[in-house]
Amino acid sequence: MNRENETRKVSKSTAKRLPGYLRILKKLIDGNEFRVSSTRLASLLGASPSQVRQDLSSLGEFGLRGYGYDTRVLYTSILDIAGVREEYSAVIVGTEEMVSMLKSRPVFVGQGVALKKCFSTAKENALGLFEDYAKKERPDIIVLATEGDSTEKAIEVIKTLKIKGVWNFSNVKIKLDVPVKNLWIDDSLMTLCYDIGKKETKERKTK
Amino acid sequence: MNRENETRKVSKSTAKRLPGYLRILKKLIDGNEFRVSSTRLASLLGASPSQVRQDLSSLGEFGLRGYGYDTRVLYTSILDIAGVREEYSAVIVGTEEMVSMLKSRPVFVGQGVALKKCFSTAKENALGLFEDYAKKERPDIIVLATEGDSTEKAIEVIKTLKIKGVWNFSNVKIKLDVPVKNLWIDDSLMTLCYDIGKKETKERKTK
DNA sequence: TAGATTGTTAATCGATTAACAATC
DNA sequence: TAGATTGTTAATCGATTAACAATC
């Protein structure tokens, strides 16, 4: 697994692009394309060939000069580096809608993270059951998708657990000494509105 | 609306942080805090006071030296700038789970974007009905949350519409001349796994 | 006035792009 | 060999941080 002692440094922005590489490589492989150049990858990803080469060479030496990259090698290598391979177990606590949406995500359905159990706050005493379960089964990742009061209570529980990370869809910022990834869905629509507004302003000016 | 001819330039990274400011300001106002300093805002946001002042001063002159910022003024001003105020209409097409999750989002429920109609691909001929509706009612924003074949078909329809933007949860990159915001939910979990893996490696090394 | 805190300029840091030698 | 394309170094660009004068 460890190639040549792993001296390279993967920048934050490169790390953020890894899922994108995986998505595209998967499609190429499914379409029986086993070879790809940095230029092609770049255009599929909406990036520059330079950036793709910077990214990939920071991960290791996967390319072959004059040839390009082997999509299958690249795919499995990035999967490795990204650290997604059914290694981690997860439990979801959240509103009915969020739970049913999240448990159907491919990342839980196929390979990826192993989803062990879900607790919908629509059910009686969901948080109590969640606490009992988590204390006993020690999942690696907690997916927090609650709303309102449940959120504060759930965070109290989470703070007592020995976990590896939190995937947070709730409105609240969580202070923990393990990685927390916030996904504020509504934020993304706001930035879309912002872009639309900006475009409209620009077009009005042009006239 | 236009303060002093709007010469300031809002950077991309500042724009991305606007929803975060709104979330925090809302909480402060709900807690009857009507005054806030850049230092306080920064700590709530997980940023530096410098960055907060850079951000806010790029939006306009909202602060008062020696005092701080008026949370209510700041909140409504940023709402304005962010361009979210029930101005835009939206329609959702997607899987049953995504539709029921999305339509319960606060951004659609309260003020924000006006959700006009939803089409679940679990229902017969959802895409046909969507097409008819969208052609007639001309929504501003299409929320695309389909999977599999429906995605390609839905994109075909979208390309024939006169819309202002697309909020895309589907796996597919969309080429359009209006703003598109992609939200690949699974990506975020992958970056969490990456952070967890990195932390574990580091801790192993330290020992 | 004295203390607090902004707005802005300058310095630093990190990420992207350009260019090209290395090499398949 | 000739053509293609990587990996890497250097140059550019943008974003963050530091510092401080302006001013409430």
PDB file of C-alpha atoms in Angstrom, chain A residues 197-207:
ATOM      1  CA  GLY A 197     -28.470  37.673  -9.078  1.00  0.00           C
ATOM      2  CA  LYS A 198     -24.946  38.605 -10.083  1.00  0.00           C
ATOM      3  CA  LYS A 199     -25.515  37.418 -13.628  1.00  0.00           C
ATOM      4  CA  GLU A 200     -28.745  39.412 -13.890  1.00  0.00           C
ATOM      5  CA  THR A 201     -27.037  42.558 -12.622  1.00  0.00           C
ATOM      6  CA  LYS A 202     -24.234  42.147 -15.109  1.00  0.00           C
ATOM      7  CA  GLU A 203     -26.633  41.644 -18.013  1.00  0.00           C
ATOM      8  CA  ARG A 204     -28.628  44.701 -16.976  1.00  0.00           C
ATOM      9  CA  LYS A 205     -25.440  46.749 -17.001  1.00  0.00           C
ATOM     10  CA  THR A 206     -24.368  45.496 -20.413  1.00  0.00           C
ATOM     11  CA  LYS A 207     -27.597  46.750 -21.978  1.00  0.00           C
TER      12      LYS A 207
END
